[in-house]
Short mmCIF file of C-alpha atoms in Angstrom, two decimals:
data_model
loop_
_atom_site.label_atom_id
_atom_site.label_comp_id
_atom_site.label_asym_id
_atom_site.label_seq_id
_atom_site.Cartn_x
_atom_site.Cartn_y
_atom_site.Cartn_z
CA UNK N 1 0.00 0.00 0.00
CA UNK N 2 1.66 3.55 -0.91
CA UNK N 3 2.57 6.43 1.57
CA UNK N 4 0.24 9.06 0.87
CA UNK N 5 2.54 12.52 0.33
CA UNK N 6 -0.12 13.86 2.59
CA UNK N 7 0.91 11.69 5.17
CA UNK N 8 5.00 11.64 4.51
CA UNK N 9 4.95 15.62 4.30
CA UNK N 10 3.64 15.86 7.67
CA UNK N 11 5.69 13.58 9.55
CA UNK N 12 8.69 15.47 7.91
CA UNK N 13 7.29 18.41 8.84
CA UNK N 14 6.84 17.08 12.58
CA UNK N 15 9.66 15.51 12.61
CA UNK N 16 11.73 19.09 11.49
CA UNK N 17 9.50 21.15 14.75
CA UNK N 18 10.96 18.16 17.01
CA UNK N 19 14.30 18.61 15.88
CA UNK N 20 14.36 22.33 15.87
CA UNK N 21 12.98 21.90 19.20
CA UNK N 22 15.75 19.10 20.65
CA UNK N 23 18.50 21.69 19.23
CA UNK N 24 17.27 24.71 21.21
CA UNK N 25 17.16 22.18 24.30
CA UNK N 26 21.04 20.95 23.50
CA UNK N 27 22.81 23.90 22.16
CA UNK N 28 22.17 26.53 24.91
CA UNK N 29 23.46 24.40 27.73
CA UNK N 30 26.19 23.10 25.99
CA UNK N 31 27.22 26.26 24.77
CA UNK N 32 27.11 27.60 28.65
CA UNK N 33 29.14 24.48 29.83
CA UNK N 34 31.79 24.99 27.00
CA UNK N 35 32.51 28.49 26.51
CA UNK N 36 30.81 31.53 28.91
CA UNK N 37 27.68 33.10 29.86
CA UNK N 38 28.80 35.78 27.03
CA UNK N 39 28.50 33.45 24.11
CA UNK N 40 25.56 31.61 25.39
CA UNK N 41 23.71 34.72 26.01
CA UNK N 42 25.03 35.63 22.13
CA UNK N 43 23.16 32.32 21.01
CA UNK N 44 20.04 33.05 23.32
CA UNK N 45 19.81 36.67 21.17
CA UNK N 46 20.70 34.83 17.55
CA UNK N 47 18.03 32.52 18.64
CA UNK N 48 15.37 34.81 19.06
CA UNK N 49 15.87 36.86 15.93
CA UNK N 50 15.81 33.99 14.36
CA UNK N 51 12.64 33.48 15.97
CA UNK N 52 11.33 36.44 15.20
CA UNK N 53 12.30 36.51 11.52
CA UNK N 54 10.95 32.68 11.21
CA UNK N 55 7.52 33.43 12.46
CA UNK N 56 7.00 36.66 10.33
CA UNK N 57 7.58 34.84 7.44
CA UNK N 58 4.98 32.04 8.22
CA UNK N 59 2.55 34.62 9.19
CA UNK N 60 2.91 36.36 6.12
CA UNK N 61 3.63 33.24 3.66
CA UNK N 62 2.34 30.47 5.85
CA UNK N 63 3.90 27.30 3.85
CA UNK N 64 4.81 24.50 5.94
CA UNK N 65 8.30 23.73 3.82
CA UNK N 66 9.57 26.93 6.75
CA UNK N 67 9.60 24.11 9.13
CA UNK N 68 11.98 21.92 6.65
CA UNK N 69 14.55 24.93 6.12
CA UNK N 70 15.09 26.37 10.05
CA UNK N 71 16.23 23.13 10.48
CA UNK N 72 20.13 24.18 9.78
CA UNK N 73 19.49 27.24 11.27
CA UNK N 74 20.62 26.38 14.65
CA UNK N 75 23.71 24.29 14.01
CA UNK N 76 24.69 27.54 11.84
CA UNK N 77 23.87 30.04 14.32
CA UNK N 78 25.84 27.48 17.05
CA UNK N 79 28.95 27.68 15.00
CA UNK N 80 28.76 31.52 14.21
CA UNK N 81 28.87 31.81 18.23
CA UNK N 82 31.51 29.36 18.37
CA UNK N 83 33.38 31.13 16.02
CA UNK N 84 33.05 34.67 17.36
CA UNK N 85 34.15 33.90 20.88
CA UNK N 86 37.31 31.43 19.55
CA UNK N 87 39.39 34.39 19.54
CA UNK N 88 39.32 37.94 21.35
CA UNK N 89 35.38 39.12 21.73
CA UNK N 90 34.79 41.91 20.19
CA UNK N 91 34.13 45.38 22.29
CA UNK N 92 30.84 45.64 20.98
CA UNK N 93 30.17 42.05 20.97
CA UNK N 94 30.60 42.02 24.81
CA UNK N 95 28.25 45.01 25.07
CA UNK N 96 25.47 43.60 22.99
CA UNK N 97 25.42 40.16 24.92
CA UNK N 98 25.67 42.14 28.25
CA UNK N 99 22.42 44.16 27.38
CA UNK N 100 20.40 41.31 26.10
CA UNK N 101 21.71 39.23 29.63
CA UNK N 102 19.61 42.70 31.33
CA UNK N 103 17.01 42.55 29.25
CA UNK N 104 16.32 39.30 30.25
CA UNK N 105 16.40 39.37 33.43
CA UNK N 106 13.97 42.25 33.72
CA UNK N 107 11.62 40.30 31.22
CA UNK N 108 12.21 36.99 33.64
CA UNK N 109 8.58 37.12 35.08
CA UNK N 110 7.08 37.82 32.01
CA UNK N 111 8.94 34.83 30.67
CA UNK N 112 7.37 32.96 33.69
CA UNK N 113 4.12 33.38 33.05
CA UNK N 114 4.80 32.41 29.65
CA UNK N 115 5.80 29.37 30.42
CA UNK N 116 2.90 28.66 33.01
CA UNK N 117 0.42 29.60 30.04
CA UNK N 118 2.23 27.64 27.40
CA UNK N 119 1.73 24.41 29.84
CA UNK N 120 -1.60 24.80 30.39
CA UNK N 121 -2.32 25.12 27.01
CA UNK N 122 -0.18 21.92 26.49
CA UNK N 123 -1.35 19.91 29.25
CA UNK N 124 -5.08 20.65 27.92
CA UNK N 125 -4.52 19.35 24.68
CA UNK N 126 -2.96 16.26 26.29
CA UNK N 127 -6.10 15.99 28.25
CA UNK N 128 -8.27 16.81 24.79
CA UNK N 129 -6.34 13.97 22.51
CA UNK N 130 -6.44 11.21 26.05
CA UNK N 131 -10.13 11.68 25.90
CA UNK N 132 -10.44 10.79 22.23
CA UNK N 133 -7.59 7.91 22.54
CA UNK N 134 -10.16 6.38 25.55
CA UNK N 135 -13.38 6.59 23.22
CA UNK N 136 -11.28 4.44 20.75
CA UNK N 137 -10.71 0.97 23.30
CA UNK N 138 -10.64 -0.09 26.63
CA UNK N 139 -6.66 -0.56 25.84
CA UNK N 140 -6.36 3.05 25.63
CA UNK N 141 -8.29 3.97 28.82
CA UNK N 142 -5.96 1.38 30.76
CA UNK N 143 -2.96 2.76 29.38
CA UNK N 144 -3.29 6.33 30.19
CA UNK N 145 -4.72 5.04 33.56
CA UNK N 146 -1.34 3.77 34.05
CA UNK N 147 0.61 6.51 32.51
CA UNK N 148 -1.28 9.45 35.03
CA UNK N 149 -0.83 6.81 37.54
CA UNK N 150 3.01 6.80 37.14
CA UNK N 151 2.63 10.58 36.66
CA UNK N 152 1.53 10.94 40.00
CA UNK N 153 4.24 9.02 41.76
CA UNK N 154 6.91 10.82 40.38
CA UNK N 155 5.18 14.07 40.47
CA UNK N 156 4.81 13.27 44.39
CA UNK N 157 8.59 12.18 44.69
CA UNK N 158 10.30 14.97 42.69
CA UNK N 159 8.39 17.22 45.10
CA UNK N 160 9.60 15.15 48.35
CA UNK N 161 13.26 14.85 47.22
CA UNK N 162 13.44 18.98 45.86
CA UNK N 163 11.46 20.61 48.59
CA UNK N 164 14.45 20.79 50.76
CA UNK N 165 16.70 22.60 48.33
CA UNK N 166 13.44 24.97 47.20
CA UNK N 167 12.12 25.67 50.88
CA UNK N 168 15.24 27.55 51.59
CA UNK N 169 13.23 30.02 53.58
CA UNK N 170 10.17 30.19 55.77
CA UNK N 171 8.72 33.07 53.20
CA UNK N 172 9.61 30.02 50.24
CA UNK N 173 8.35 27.46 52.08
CA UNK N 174 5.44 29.09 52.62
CA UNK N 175 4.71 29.96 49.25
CA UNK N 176 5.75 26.11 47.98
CA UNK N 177 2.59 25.29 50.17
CA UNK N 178 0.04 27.62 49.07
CA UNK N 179 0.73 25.96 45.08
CA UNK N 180 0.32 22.11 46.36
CA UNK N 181 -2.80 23.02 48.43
CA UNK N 182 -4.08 25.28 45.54
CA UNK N 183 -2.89 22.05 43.25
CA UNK N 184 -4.78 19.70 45.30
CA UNK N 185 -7.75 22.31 45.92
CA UNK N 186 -8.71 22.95 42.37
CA UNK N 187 -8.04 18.95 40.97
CA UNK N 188 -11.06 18.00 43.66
CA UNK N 189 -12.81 20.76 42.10
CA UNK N 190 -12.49 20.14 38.57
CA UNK N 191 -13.24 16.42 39.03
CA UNK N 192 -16.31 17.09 41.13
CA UNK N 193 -17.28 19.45 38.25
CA UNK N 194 -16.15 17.04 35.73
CA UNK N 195 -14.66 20.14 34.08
CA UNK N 196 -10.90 17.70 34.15
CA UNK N 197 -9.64 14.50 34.03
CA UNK N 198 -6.34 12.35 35.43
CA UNK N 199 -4.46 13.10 32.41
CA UNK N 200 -4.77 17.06 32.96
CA UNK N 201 -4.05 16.53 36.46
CA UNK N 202 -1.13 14.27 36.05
CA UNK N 203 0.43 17.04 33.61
CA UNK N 204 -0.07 19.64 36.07
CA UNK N 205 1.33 17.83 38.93
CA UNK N 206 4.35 17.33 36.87
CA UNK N 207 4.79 20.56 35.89
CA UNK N 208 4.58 21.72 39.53
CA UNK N 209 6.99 19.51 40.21
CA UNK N 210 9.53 20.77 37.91
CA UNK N 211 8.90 24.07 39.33
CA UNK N 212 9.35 23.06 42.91
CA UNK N 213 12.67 21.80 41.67
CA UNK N 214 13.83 24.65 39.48
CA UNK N 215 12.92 26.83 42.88
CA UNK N 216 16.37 24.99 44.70
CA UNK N 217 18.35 25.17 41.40
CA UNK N 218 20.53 27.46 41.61
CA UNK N 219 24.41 28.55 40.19
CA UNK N 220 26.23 25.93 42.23
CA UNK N 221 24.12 23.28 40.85
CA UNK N 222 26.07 23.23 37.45
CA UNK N 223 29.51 22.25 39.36
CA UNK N 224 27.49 19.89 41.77
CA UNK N 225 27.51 16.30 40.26
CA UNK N 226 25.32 14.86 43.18
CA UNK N 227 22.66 17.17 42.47
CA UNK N 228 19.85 16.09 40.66
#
C-alpha cells in the first residue's frame, strides 16, 4: 500500500518542529558548559531573531516547507557563536550580549508566566487527545490510567526529594505550600465538576513539580555532580 505525500509531508514536517525543538534544548546548555555566559547569552539573542524573523515569514507566507529549512538554522547560528568567541570578543560584541543578559532578566517574570500559560495550554490538549484515545478501546483507557498513575508518583517524589533545596526560607516554604494546596484544591474541584480529568491533572502535577525543583536550582548546581 503507498505512503500518501499527505501523510510523509507531515511527519517530515513534525519531525523538522521536534528537531528544531531538541536543538534549542542541547545547544544553549552546551554552549554555557563549554565556553561563557557571554557566548551563550550571544546564542540566546541569535536565537530569538531567528525566531522572530521565522515566524513573520509564516505569518505572512504560511507554507509549511519553513519548518523543513530552520532546520540548519541552529547548528549555523551554534557555529557563528563558536566562532566569534574562539578568539578575542569583540568590544561591541561584549556590550550587545551584556544588554540582552539585562534585558532578560527584567523580562524573567514575564517569561514565567509564559511558560505557566504555554503548559496549560499543552497539558489541555494532552487531556483533549487522552479523551479521544479512551473513546477508541478499553486498551487506551488502561494505558493512560497507568501513565497518570506513574505521573503521579513521580510528580509526588520529585516534590519530596526537591522541597528541601526549594524551601530555603520560611517566606519560600510558605509559598511552595500555598501551590500544592491550591494544586490539590482545584483537581477535587475540577473532578467534582467534571470540568478535568487524570491526564490534565497528572500534567499539572508534573509541571509543579519541575517548578518546585527549578525553585532549589541554583548557580552551584552546574559544578554539583550529586545534584539532581
Amino acid at each position: 500500500m503507498p505512503v500518501s505525500p499527505w501523510i510523509l509531508w507531515s511527519a517530515l514536517s513534525h519531525a523538522a518542529r521536534l528537531s528544531t525543538v531538541l536543538q534549542i534544548l542541547i545547544f544553549l546548555p552546551l554552549t554555557l558548559a563549554t565556553l561563557s555566559k557571554p557566548a551563550f547569552l550571544l546564542l540566546s539573542l541569535l536565537l530569538t531573531v531567528h525566531a522572530a524573523v521565522h515566524g513573520t515569514m509564516i505569518l505572512c507566507w504560511g507554507s509549511p516547507a519553513l519548518s523543513l529549512l530552520q532546520v540548519p538554522m541552529h547548528p549555523f547560528l551554534l557555529l557563528v557563536c563558536f566562532n566569534a568567541f574562539s578568539t578575542s570578543v569583540p568590544l561591541w560584541l561584549g556590550t550587545a550580549t551584556s544588554v540582552w543578559g539585562t534585558i532578560l532578566t527584567y523580562m524573567g517574570p514575564l517569561f514565567i508566566a509564559l511558560e505557566g500559560l504555554s503548559s496549560l495550554v499543552v497539558v489541555q490538549k494532552l487531556g483533549q487527545q487522552g479523551k479521544r484515545l479512551v473513546e477508541e478501546g478499553e486498551i487506551y483507557q488502561f494505558g493512560l490510567l497507568i501513565a497518570s498513575a506513574g505521573t503521579y508518583v513521580a510528580s509526588a517524589w520529585w516534590i519530596v526529594s526537591a522541597y528541601p533545596a526549594a524551601a530555603s526560607s520560611p517566606l519560600s516554604s510558605t509559598f511552595l505550600g500555598v501551590a500544592i494546596t491550591a494544586l490539590l484544591f482545584l483537581t477535587f474541584i475540577g473532578f467534582f465538576l467534571r470540568r478535568t480529568n487524570i491526564i490534565e491533572s497528572s500534567g499539572l502535577a508534573l509541571f509543579m513539580a519541575y517548578n518546585v525543583w527549578l525553585c532549589g536550582f541554583n548557580q552551584e548546581s552546574f559544578s554539583d555532580p550529586s545534584y539532581s
